[in-house]
CSV table of C-alpha atoms in Angstrom, one decimal:
chain,number,residue,atom,x,y,z
H,1,UNK,CA,117.9,92.2,45.6
H,2,UNK,CA,117.9,92.2,41.7
H,3,UNK,CA,116.8,89.1,40.5
H,4,UNK,CA,116.6,87.8,36.8
H,5,UNK,CA,113.0,87.3,37.1
H,6,UNK,CA,112.8,91.2,36.5
H,7,UNK,CA,110.7,92.4,33.3
H,8,UNK,CA,112.1,95.1,31.1
H,9,UNK,CA,111.8,98.7,32.0
H,10,UNK,CA,112.5,100.3,28.9
H,11,UNK,CA,109.7,101.2,26.4
H,12,UNK,CA,110.2,100.2,22.4
H,13,UNK,CA,113.5,100.1,20.8
H,14,UNK,CA,116.1,99.5,23.2
H,15,UNK,CA,119.5,102.3,22.8
H,16,UNK,CA,122.6,101.6,24.0
H,17,UNK,CA,122.0,103.3,27.3
H,18,UNK,CA,118.7,100.9,27.6
H,19,UNK,CA,120.5,97.9,26.8
H,20,UNK,CA,123.3,98.5,30.0
H,21,UNK,CA,120.6,100.2,32.4
H,22,UNK,CA,118.7,96.8,31.8
H,23,UNK,CA,121.2,94.7,31.9
H,24,UNK,CA,122.8,96.0,35.1
H,25,UNK,CA,119.2,96.0,36.9
H,26,UNK,CA,118.6,92.5,36.1
H,27,UNK,CA,122.4,91.1,36.9
H,28,UNK,CA,122.4,88.5,39.7
H,29,UNK,CA,126.1,89.4,41.2
H,30,UNK,CA,125.6,93.1,41.1
H,31,UNK,CA,122.5,92.4,43.4
H,32,UNK,CA,124.4,89.6,46.0
H,33,UNK,CA,127.2,92.5,45.9
H,34,UNK,CA,124.7,95.1,47.1
H,35,UNK,CA,123.0,92.7,49.4
H,36,UNK,CA,126.5,92.0,50.9
H,37,UNK,CA,127.4,95.5,51.2
H,38,UNK,CA,124.3,96.0,53.9
H,39,UNK,CA,126.5,94.0,56.2
H,40,UNK,CA,129.1,96.7,56.9
H,41,UNK,CA,126.5,99.2,58.7
H,42,UNK,CA,125.5,96.7,61.0
H,43,UNK,CA,129.4,95.9,61.9
H,44,UNK,CA,130.0,99.5,62.3
H,45,UNK,CA,127.1,100.1,64.7
H,46,UNK,CA,128.7,97.1,66.7
H,47,UNK,CA,131.9,98.3,66.7
H,48,UNK,CA,130.4,101.8,68.4
H,49,UNK,CA,128.7,99.9,71.0
H,50,UNK,CA,132.5,98.8,72.6
H,51,UNK,CA,132.7,102.2,73.8
H,52,UNK,CA,129.1,101.9,75.9
H,53,UNK,CA,129.1,100.8,79.0
H,54,UNK,CA,127.8,96.9,79.4
H,55,UNK,CA,124.8,96.1,81.7
H,56,UNK,CA,123.7,93.1,82.7
H,57,UNK,CA,121.1,91.5,85.7
H,58,UNK,CA,122.7,88.7,87.6
H,59,UNK,CA,120.9,86.4,90.0
H,60,UNK,CA,122.6,83.8,92.0
H,61,UNK,CA,120.9,81.1,94.4
H,62,UNK,CA,122.0,78.6,96.6
H,63,UNK,CA,119.4,76.2,98.9
H,64,UNK,CA,120.7,73.5,101.1
H,65,UNK,CA,118.0,71.2,103.0
H,66,UNK,CA,120.1,68.2,103.9
H,67,UNK,CA,119.8,65.8,106.9
H,68,UNK,CA,122.0,66.4,110.2
H,69,UNK,CA,122.6,70.0,108.7
H,70,UNK,CA,121.0,73.1,108.9
H,71,UNK,CA,119.1,74.7,106.2
H,72,UNK,CA,120.5,76.8,104.0
H,73,UNK,CA,118.7,79.5,101.6
H,74,UNK,CA,120.5,82.2,100.0
H,75,UNK,CA,119.6,84.6,97.0
H,76,UNK,CA,121.5,87.6,95.1
H,77,UNK,CA,120.1,90.0,92.5
H,78,UNK,CA,122.6,92.5,91.7
H,79,UNK,CA,123.0,95.0,88.7
H,80,UNK,CA,126.5,95.0,87.2
H,81,UNK,CA,128.2,97.4,84.9
H,82,UNK,CA,131.5,97.5,82.8
H,83,UNK,CA,133.1,100.7,81.2
H,84,UNK,CA,136.1,100.1,79.0
H,85,UNK,CA,138.2,102.9,80.2
H,86,UNK,CA,141.3,102.3,77.7
H,87,UNK,CA,142.5,99.8,75.2
H,88,UNK,CA,145.5,101.1,73.5
H,89,UNK,CA,143.1,102.5,70.7
H,90,UNK,CA,142.7,98.5,69.7
H,91,UNK,CA,139.0,99.3,69.5
H,92,UNK,CA,139.5,102.8,67.1
H,93,UNK,CA,141.7,100.8,65.0
H,94,UNK,CA,139.2,97.8,64.5
H,95,UNK,CA,136.7,100.9,63.4
H,96,UNK,CA,139.7,101.8,61.1
H,97,UNK,CA,139.9,98.3,59.3
H,98,UNK,CA,136.5,97.6,59.3
H,99,UNK,CA,135.6,100.8,57.5
H,100,UNK,CA,138.8,100.5,55.0
H,101,UNK,CA,137.2,97.0,54.1
H,102,UNK,CA,134.0,98.7,53.1
H,103,UNK,CA,135.8,101.1,50.9
H,104,UNK,CA,137.4,97.6,49.2
H,105,UNK,CA,134.1,96.2,49.1
H,106,UNK,CA,132.9,99.6,47.2
H,107,UNK,CA,136.1,99.6,44.9
H,108,UNK,CA,135.2,95.9,44.1
H,109,UNK,CA,131.6,96.4,43.5
H,110,UNK,CA,132.5,99.3,40.8
H,111,UNK,CA,135.0,96.4,39.3
H,112,UNK,CA,132.2,94.2,38.9
H,113,UNK,CA,130.0,97.0,37.4
H,114,UNK,CA,132.8,97.9,35.0
H,115,UNK,CA,133.0,94.3,34.0
H,116,UNK,CA,128.9,94.2,33.4
H,117,UNK,CA,129.0,97.4,31.9
H,118,UNK,CA,131.7,96.7,29.5
H,119,UNK,CA,130.5,92.8,28.7
H,120,UNK,CA,126.7,94.7,28.0
H,121,UNK,CA,128.4,97.1,25.7
H,122,UNK,CA,130.9,95.5,24.1
H,123,UNK,CA,127.8,92.8,22.9
H,124,UNK,CA,126.1,95.4,22.0
H,125,UNK,CA,128.5,96.9,19.6
H,126,UNK,CA,129.0,93.7,17.9
H,127,UNK,CA,125.4,93.1,17.5
H,128,UNK,CA,124.8,96.5,16.2
H,129,UNK,CA,128.0,95.6,13.5
H,130,UNK,CA,126.3,92.3,12.7
H,131,UNK,CA,122.9,94.0,11.7
H,132,UNK,CA,124.9,96.4,9.4
H,133,UNK,CA,126.7,93.7,7.8
H,134,UNK,CA,124.0,91.6,7.4
H,135,UNK,CA,121.9,94.2,6.0
H,136,UNK,CA,124.7,94.8,3.4
H,137,UNK,CA,124.4,91.3,2.4
H,138,UNK,CA,120.7,91.6,2.2
H,139,UNK,CA,120.6,94.6,0.1
H,140,UNK,CA,123.4,92.9,-2.3
H,141,UNK,CA,121.5,89.5,-2.3
H,142,UNK,CA,118.5,91.6,-3.5
H,143,UNK,CA,120.2,92.9,-6.6
H,144,UNK,CA,121.5,90.1,-6.9
H,145,UNK,CA,118.5,88.2,-7.3
H,146,UNK,CA,116.8,90.9,-9.6
H,147,UNK,CA,119.5,90.8,-11.6
H,148,UNK,CA,119.2,86.7,-11.8
H,149,UNK,CA,115.7,87.3,-13.0
H,150,UNK,CA,116.7,89.7,-15.7
H,151,UNK,CA,119.3,87.5,-17.3
H,152,UNK,CA,117.5,83.9,-17.2
H,153,UNK,CA,114.5,85.9,-18.9
H,154,UNK,CA,117.1,87.4,-21.6
H,155,UNK,CA,118.8,83.6,-21.8
H,156,UNK,CA,115.4,82.2,-22.4
H,157,UNK,CA,114.6,84.8,-25.0
H,158,UNK,CA,118.2,84.2,-26.5
H,159,UNK,CA,119.2,87.8,-25.5
H,160,UNK,CA,122.3,86.9,-23.8
H,161,UNK,CA,124.6,83.7,-24.1
H,162,UNK,CA,123.7,81.0,-21.2
H,163,UNK,CA,127.6,80.8,-20.6
H,164,UNK,CA,127.9,84.0,-18.9
H,165,UNK,CA,124.9,82.9,-16.5
H,166,UNK,CA,127.1,79.5,-15.7
H,167,UNK,CA,130.0,81.5,-14.8
H,168,UNK,CA,128.5,83.5,-12.2
H,169,UNK,CA,127.1,80.3,-10.2
H,170,UNK,CA,131.0,80.2,-8.8
H,171,UNK,CA,130.7,83.7,-7.6
H,172,UNK,CA,127.0,83.2,-6.3
H,173,UNK,CA,128.2,80.0,-4.1
H,174,UNK,CA,130.8,82.0,-2.5
H,175,UNK,CA,128.5,84.8,-1.7
H,176,UNK,CA,125.7,82.8,-0.5
H,177,UNK,CA,128.4,81.2,2.0
H,178,UNK,CA,129.6,84.5,3.4
H,179,UNK,CA,126.0,85.7,3.8
H,180,UNK,CA,125.2,82.1,5.6
H,181,UNK,CA,127.9,82.8,7.7
H,182,UNK,CA,126.9,86.6,8.4
H,183,UNK,CA,123.3,85.5,9.2
H,184,UNK,CA,124.7,83.2,11.8
H,185,UNK,CA,126.8,85.3,13.1
H,186,UNK,CA,124.1,87.9,13.8
H,187,UNK,CA,121.9,85.2,15.5
H,188,UNK,CA,125.4,84.2,18.0
H,189,UNK,CA,125.8,87.9,18.7
H,190,UNK,CA,122.0,88.6,19.4
H,191,UNK,CA,122.5,85.5,22.2
H,192,UNK,CA,125.1,87.0,23.7
H,193,UNK,CA,124.1,90.2,24.1
H,194,UNK,CA,120.7,88.7,26.0
H,195,UNK,CA,123.1,86.9,27.9
H,196,UNK,CA,125.1,89.6,28.8
H,197,UNK,CA,121.7,91.4,30.0
H,198,UNK,CA,120.2,88.6,31.6
H,199,UNK,CA,117.4,88.0,29.8
H,200,UNK,CA,115.8,85.0,28.6
H,201,UNK,CA,117.1,83.6,24.8
H,202,UNK,CA,113.5,83.5,24.0
H,203,UNK,CA,112.7,87.2,24.5
H,204,UNK,CA,112.1,89.1,21.3
H,205,UNK,CA,114.9,91.8,22.0
H,206,UNK,CA,114.6,94.9,19.5
H,207,UNK,CA,117.2,97.7,19.3
H,208,UNK,CA,116.9,101.1,17.8
H,209,UNK,CA,118.9,101.7,14.5
H,210,UNK,CA,121.0,104.4,13.7
H,211,UNK,CA,124.1,103.8,15.9
H,212,UNK,CA,126.8,105.0,13.2
H,213,UNK,CA,124.4,108.0,13.1
H,214,UNK,CA,124.6,108.7,16.8
H,215,UNK,CA,128.3,108.5,17.1
H,216,UNK,CA,131.4,111.1,16.6
H,217,UNK,CA,134.8,109.9,16.4
H,218,UNK,CA,137.9,111.7,17.4
H,219,UNK,CA,141.3,111.7,16.5
H,220,UNK,CA,143.2,110.0,19.0
H,221,UNK,CA,146.7,111.3,18.1
H,222,UNK,CA,145.9,114.4,19.2
H,223,UNK,CA,145.1,113.5,22.8
H,224,UNK,CA,147.0,112.0,25.5
H,225,UNK,CA,145.8,109.5,27.8
H,226,UNK,CA,145.9,110.3,31.8
H,227,UNK,CA,145.6,107.5,34.0
H,228,UNK,CA,142.5,107.9,36.5
H,229,UNK,CA,144.2,107.9,40.1
H,230,UNK,CA,141.1,107.0,41.5
H,231,UNK,CA,140.5,104.1,39.1
H,232,UNK,CA,138.9,101.1,41.6
H,233,UNK,CA,141.6,99.0,40.8
H,234,UNK,CA,144.4,101.4,41.9
H,235,UNK,CA,142.1,102.6,44.8
H,236,UNK,CA,141.7,98.9,45.7
H,237,UNK,CA,145.5,98.4,46.1
H,238,UNK,CA,146.0,101.5,48.0
H,239,UNK,CA,143.2,100.1,50.2
H,240,UNK,CA,144.6,97.1,50.7
H,241,UNK,CA,148.1,98.5,51.6
H,242,UNK,CA,146.4,100.5,54.4
H,243,UNK,CA,144.5,97.4,55.7
H,244,UNK,CA,148.0,95.4,56.3
H,245,UNK,CA,149.6,98.5,58.2
H,246,UNK,CA,146.5,98.7,60.3
H,247,UNK,CA,146.7,95.1,61.1
H,248,UNK,CA,150.7,95.4,61.9
H,249,UNK,CA,150.0,98.3,64.0
H,250,UNK,CA,147.4,96.1,65.9
H,251,UNK,CA,150.1,93.7,66.7
H,252,UNK,CA,152.8,96.3,67.6
H,253,UNK,CA,150.4,97.8,70.1
H,254,UNK,CA,149.0,94.8,71.4
H,255,UNK,CA,151.3,95.4,74.8
H,256,UNK,CA,149.2,98.3,75.9
H,257,UNK,CA,147.1,97.4,78.5
H,258,UNK,CA,143.2,96.9,78.7
H,259,UNK,CA,141.9,98.8,81.6
H,260,UNK,CA,138.0,97.6,82.9
H,261,UNK,CA,136.0,99.8,85.2
H,262,UNK,CA,133.0,97.7,86.8
H,263,UNK,CA,130.2,97.8,89.8
H,264,UNK,CA,127.4,96.5,91.1
H,265,UNK,CA,124.3,97.7,92.9
H,266,UNK,CA,122.0,94.9,94.1
H,267,UNK,CA,120.4,92.9,97.2
H,268,UNK,CA,120.5,89.7,98.9
H,269,UNK,CA,118.9,87.9,101.7
H,270,UNK,CA,118.4,84.3,103.6
H,271,UNK,CA,114.9,84.5,104.0
H,272,UNK,CA,113.2,84.3,100.3
H,273,UNK,CA,112.0,87.4,98.6
H,274,UNK,CA,111.8,90.5,99.2
H,275,UNK,CA,115.5,90.6,99.5
H,276,UNK,CA,116.8,92.3,102.8
H,277,UNK,CA,120.3,93.4,102.3
H,278,UNK,CA,121.8,96.0,100.1
H,279,UNK,CA,125.0,95.2,98.1
H,280,UNK,CA,127.5,97.7,96.2
H,281,UNK,CA,131.0,97.6,94.9
H,282,UNK,CA,133.4,98.6,92.2
H,283,UNK,CA,136.3,96.5,90.2
H,284,UNK,CA,139.1,97.6,88.4
H,285,UNK,CA,140.5,95.1,86.2
H,286,UNK,CA,144.0,95.0,83.9
H,287,UNK,CA,144.9,92.9,80.8
H,288,UNK,CA,148.0,93.0,78.7
H,289,UNK,CA,150.3,91.1,76.4
H,290,UNK,CA,154.1,90.9,77.2
H,291,UNK,CA,155.9,89.5,74.0
H,292,UNK,CA,153.3,86.8,74.4
H,293,UNK,CA,153.1,86.5,78.0
H,294,UNK,CA,149.6,87.4,79.3
H,295,UNK,CA,148.7,89.1,82.5
H,296,UNK,CA,145.8,89.5,84.4
H,297,UNK,CA,144.7,91.5,87.2
H,298,UNK,CA,141.2,92.3,89.1
H,299,UNK,CA,140.7,93.9,92.3
H,300,UNK,CA,136.9,94.6,93.8
H,301,UNK,CA,135.7,96.1,96.8
H,302,UNK,CA,132.5,95.7,97.9
H,303,UNK,CA,129.8,96.7,100.8
H,304,UNK,CA,126.8,94.6,102.4
H,305,UNK,CA,124.7,96.1,105.0
H,306,UNK,CA,123.9,93.7,106.9
H,307,UNK,CA,123.4,89.6,107.1
H,308,UNK,CA,125.6,86.9,105.6
H,309,UNK,CA,126.7,86.9,101.5
H,310,UNK,CA,128.5,85.2,99.3
H,311,UNK,CA,131.2,86.7,97.4
H,312,UNK,CA,132.1,85.1,93.9
H,313,UNK,CA,136.5,85.3,93.6
H,314,UNK,CA,137.2,84.3,90.2
H,315,UNK,CA,139.4,81.0,90.2
H,316,UNK,CA,138.3,80.5,93.9
H,317,UNK,CA,134.6,80.4,93.8
H,318,UNK,CA,132.1,81.2,96.2
H,319,UNK,CA,133.3,82.9,99.8
H,320,UNK,CA,130.8,83.7,102.4
H,321,UNK,CA,131.4,87.7,103.6
H,322,UNK,CA,129.5,89.2,106.6
H,323,UNK,CA,128.4,93.1,106.8
H,324,UNK,CA,130.7,95.8,106.0
H,325,UNK,CA,133.8,96.0,103.9
H,326,UNK,CA,134.5,92.8,101.4
H,327,UNK,CA,137.1,93.0,98.8
H,328,UNK,CA,139.9,90.9,97.1
H,329,UNK,CA,142.7,91.3,94.8
H,330,UNK,CA,143.4,88.4,92.2
H,331,UNK,CA,146.1,88.1,89.2
H,332,UNK,CA,147.6,85.9,86.6
H,333,UNK,CA,150.7,85.5,84.6
H,334,UNK,CA,150.6,82.8,81.6
H,335,UNK,CA,154.5,82.5,80.8
H,336,UNK,CA,155.0,82.4,76.5
H,337,UNK,CA,151.0,80.9,76.5
H,338,UNK,CA,150.7,82.9,72.9
H,339,UNK,CA,153.1,80.9,71.0
H,340,UNK,CA,151.8,82.0,67.9
H,341,UNK,CA,152.5,85.2,68.3
H,342,UNK,CA,155.8,85.6,66.2
H,343,UNK,CA,154.0,83.7,63.4
H,344,UNK,CA,151.5,86.3,63.7
H,345,UNK,CA,153.6,89.3,63.6
H,346,UNK,CA,155.4,87.6,60.3
H,347,UNK,CA,152.3,86.6,58.6
H,348,UNK,CA,151.0,90.5,59.2
H,349,UNK,CA,154.7,91.7,57.7
H,350,UNK,CA,154.2,89.2,54.9
H,351,UNK,CA,150.6,90.8,54.2
H,352,UNK,CA,151.9,94.7,53.9
H,353,UNK,CA,154.7,93.6,51.7
H,354,UNK,CA,152.3,91.5,49.6
H,355,UNK,CA,149.8,94.2,49.7
H,356,UNK,CA,152.8,96.6,48.5
H,357,UNK,CA,153.9,94.4,45.8
H,358,UNK,CA,150.9,93.8,44.3
H,359,UNK,CA,150.2,98.0,44.1
H,360,UNK,CA,153.5,98.3,42.6
H,361,UNK,CA,152.5,95.3,40.1
H,362,UNK,CA,149.0,97.2,39.4
H,363,UNK,CA,150.7,100.4,38.8
H,364,UNK,CA,152.7,99.3,36.3
H,365,UNK,CA,150.3,96.9,34.6
H,366,UNK,CA,147.8,100.1,34.6
H,367,UNK,CA,150.2,102.5,32.9
H,368,UNK,CA,150.9,99.3,30.6
H,369,UNK,CA,147.6,98.7,29.5
H,370,UNK,CA,146.6,102.4,29.2
H,371,UNK,CA,149.9,102.7,26.7
H,372,UNK,CA,148.7,99.7,24.9
H,373,UNK,CA,145.2,100.7,24.1
H,374,UNK,CA,146.3,104.2,22.9
H,375,UNK,CA,148.5,102.4,20.1
H,376,UNK,CA,145.9,100.2,19.3
H,377,UNK,CA,143.6,102.9,18.6
H,378,UNK,CA,145.5,105.0,17.2
H,379,UNK,CA,146.5,101.8,14.6
H,380,UNK,CA,142.9,101.5,14.5
H,381,UNK,CA,141.6,104.9,13.7
H,382,UNK,CA,144.5,104.7,11.0
H,383,UNK,CA,142.9,101.7,9.3
H,384,UNK,CA,139.5,103.0,9.8
H,385,UNK,CA,140.2,106.4,8.2
H,386,UNK,CA,142.5,104.1,5.1
H,387,UNK,CA,139.8,102.1,4.4
H,388,UNK,CA,137.3,104.7,4.4
H,389,UNK,CA,139.2,106.3,1.9
H,390,UNK,CA,139.3,103.0,0.0
H,391,UNK,CA,135.7,102.4,0.3
H,392,UNK,CA,135.1,105.9,-1.4
H,393,UNK,CA,137.6,105.2,-4.6
H,394,UNK,CA,135.7,101.8,-4.8
H,395,UNK,CA,132.4,103.6,-5.0
H,396,UNK,CA,133.8,106.0,-7.6
H,397,UNK,CA,135.4,103.3,-9.5
H,398,UNK,CA,131.9,101.1,-9.2
H,399,UNK,CA,130.1,104.0,-10.9
H,400,UNK,CA,132.4,104.3,-13.4
H,401,UNK,CA,131.7,100.5,-14.1
H,402,UNK,CA,128.1,101.0,-13.8
H,403,UNK,CA,128.3,103.4,-16.9
H,404,UNK,CA,130.2,101.2,-18.8
H,405,UNK,CA,127.7,98.3,-18.5
H,406,UNK,CA,124.9,100.7,-19.5
H,407,UNK,CA,126.8,101.1,-22.6
H,408,UNK,CA,127.6,97.3,-22.8
H,409,UNK,CA,131.2,97.8,-22.6
H,410,UNK,CA,131.6,95.7,-19.7
H,411,UNK,CA,130.1,92.2,-19.1
H,412,UNK,CA,127.7,91.7,-16.0
H,413,UNK,CA,130.2,89.5,-14.2
H,414,UNK,CA,132.7,92.5,-14.1
H,415,UNK,CA,130.2,94.7,-12.9
H,416,UNK,CA,129.3,92.1,-10.3
H,417,UNK,CA,133.1,92.1,-9.1
H,418,UNK,CA,133.2,96.0,-9.1
H,419,UNK,CA,130.1,95.5,-7.1
H,420,UNK,CA,132.0,92.8,-4.9
H,421,UNK,CA,135.0,95.2,-4.2
H,422,UNK,CA,132.7,98.0,-2.4
H,423,UNK,CA,131.1,95.0,-0.5
H,424,UNK,CA,134.3,93.8,1.3
H,425,UNK,CA,136.0,97.0,1.5
H,426,UNK,CA,132.7,98.2,3.0
H,427,UNK,CA,132.4,95.0,5.5
H,428,UNK,CA,136.0,95.7,6.5
H,429,UNK,CA,135.7,99.4,7.1
H,430,UNK,CA,132.4,98.7,9.8
H,431,UNK,CA,134.9,96.1,11.5
H,432,UNK,CA,137.8,98.8,12.1
H,433,UNK,CA,135.0,101.4,13.1
H,434,UNK,CA,133.5,99.2,15.7
H,435,UNK,CA,137.1,98.1,16.5
H,436,UNK,CA,137.6,101.1,17.4
H,437,UNK,CA,134.4,102.2,19.4
H,438,UNK,CA,134.9,99.0,21.5
H,439,UNK,CA,138.8,99.6,22.3
H,440,UNK,CA,138.5,103.1,23.3
H,441,UNK,CA,135.4,101.7,25.5
H,442,UNK,CA,138.3,99.9,27.1
H,443,UNK,CA,140.4,102.6,27.7
H,444,UNK,CA,138.2,105.1,28.9
H,445,UNK,CA,137.0,103.0,31.6
H,446,UNK,CA,140.7,103.0,32.6
H,447,UNK,CA,140.8,106.7,32.7
H,448,UNK,CA,137.7,107.2,34.2
H,449,UNK,CA,135.8,109.1,31.8
H,450,UNK,CA,132.1,109.2,30.7
H,451,UNK,CA,131.6,106.0,28.6
H,452,UNK,CA,129.1,107.7,26.2
H,453,UNK,CA,131.1,110.7,26.1
H,454,UNK,CA,134.7,111.3,26.1
H,455,UNK,CA,137.7,112.4,24.4
H,456,UNK,CA,137.8,109.7,22.0
H,457,UNK,CA,134.1,109.2,20.8
H,458,UNK,CA,130.8,111.2,21.5
H,459,UNK,CA,127.4,109.3,21.4
H,460,UNK,CA,125.1,112.3,20.2
H,461,UNK,CA,121.6,113.2,21.1
H,462,UNK,CA,121.0,114.0,17.3
H,463,UNK,CA,121.8,112.5,14.1
H,464,UNK,CA,125.6,113.1,12.8
H,465,UNK,CA,126.7,113.3,9.1
H,466,UNK,CA,129.9,111.3,9.0
H,467,UNK,CA,131.3,110.1,5.7
H,468,UNK,CA,130.8,106.4,7.4
H,469,UNK,CA,127.0,107.5,7.5
H,470,UNK,CA,126.8,108.9,3.7
H,471,UNK,CA,128.7,105.6,2.3
H,472,UNK,CA,126.2,103.5,4.1
H,473,UNK,CA,123.3,105.8,2.6
H,474,UNK,CA,125.1,106.1,-1.0
H,475,UNK,CA,125.3,102.0,-0.6
H,476,UNK,CA,121.4,101.7,0.1
H,477,UNK,CA,120.6,104.2,-2.6
H,478,UNK,CA,123.1,102.1,-5.1
H,479,UNK,CA,120.9,98.8,-4.0
H,480,UNK,CA,117.5,100.4,-3.2
H,481,UNK,CA,114.4,98.3,-3.5
H,482,UNK,CA,112.1,99.8,-1.7
H,483,UNK,CA,114.3,99.4,1.6
H,484,UNK,CA,113.3,102.2,4.2
H,485,UNK,CA,115.5,105.0,5.3
H,486,UNK,CA,117.8,104.6,8.4
H,487,UNK,CA,115.7,104.9,11.1
H,488,UNK,CA,116.6,108.4,13.1
H,489,UNK,CA,118.2,108.1,16.7
H,490,UNK,CA,116.3,108.7,19.4
H,491,UNK,CA,117.3,111.4,22.1
H,492,UNK,CA,119.9,110.1,24.3
H,493,UNK,CA,118.8,109.1,28.0
H,494,UNK,CA,120.5,110.1,30.9
H,495,UNK,CA,121.4,107.1,33.7
H,496,UNK,CA,123.6,107.3,36.6
H,497,UNK,CA,127.4,106.4,35.8
H,498,UNK,CA,127.6,102.6,36.3
H,499,UNK,CA,124.7,102.9,38.0
H,500,UNK,CA,126.8,103.6,41.2
H,501,UNK,CA,125.1,104.2,45.0
H,502,UNK,CA,125.3,108.1,46.2
H,503,UNK,CA,128.5,107.5,48.4
H,504,UNK,CA,130.2,105.9,45.9
H,505,UNK,CA,132.2,108.2,43.9
H,506,UNK,CA,135.6,108.3,42.0
């Protein structure tokens, strides 16, 4: 069973795949469901035992030593066997129900894995976004403090008017407020990632950088989504219909009789051990349910070699018998003693109707959800490209402003405002970039595609030079004050898809 005390199993800085692997390994709910699934092989073995003969050793003794009566002593030891010959297919249906329940539980485990996988991945992407945004704020702050030191020195030497620096303080307050919010958001996103991975909040978690260099985006306009027929949610609703149909079938066939063949062999005697008289016999039992009326019949034929014995007749108690053939027949009819049968039939029909209704609603909801996500994905992709071009334009304008500042054509405050446009646009660009990946992740889970490599994005094992990575690199060079280059991504690791069991496939 997985527990939250497990150590981390990945070395160094963690990739997206590492976070998912660790989080799913440590998730307590997944561990509980894995343990719960172990009951099904046990129940299956028990159902198979219905086909096996039932063996038992039975002992019976009577002792009477009363005054003015003849002393009596009787012992009976026999090996009994019973074999179910026919039950109208009920045992087989029970086996089928058990198998369907196992499959339903398997689909529920897959849904839980998807939920945990999605929770970890969204938290991971959000933390990466907050890290990038915070690094942009940090670089901007470094540049601002250098400019502030330079301005204060020029002001003390009388080389620049003091009033211009006072105007910048308004801008500084707004910037510092945004940075404080960004720093807090990064810390919260880290806690959310640790929580999704079932990690202690005091644990030092370090992620591998360069996520934007590992992901390649594809145009969703050129692709048409195909719903996954074997998505766990859809399979579960179909299996629930199958289970309800089996329950209804059981009630429709409960009129079929159950036929049991039995027998015994043993010894009895009236003089203690060892027992003297050999006994043996066979029995046939029939049980049926006719519209709520129960019918039971039992026939037994036995033989006793010598001496006196006792024959136990159901409903009549022990009866004395002598040497030779001994038999009895019994039967009973309980008129309308199953008064709840009509309600069982009604509940069965309602369960089947409810299962079909749920399946239909799930199919509609599933299709609508896919189409909704497709629309959102196209919107985010177009917005991403829109802000990508806008950020490129802002960079170009900013470079012109820098030349104008060097030539003394604009003030330092105007230059900072130009920088602010690049800064704000870059933050919005990153927001749409990660929203696109998160929304695409939602969609590919519904489509049953690989969440690391699919039609909307691909997680590369090497550096992928995209327009976004070039913009981020340009910004770092623009604000460069000894800042290290983005770490190159590690090679992608391969883990089982959703960490499924070997028998669980879509």
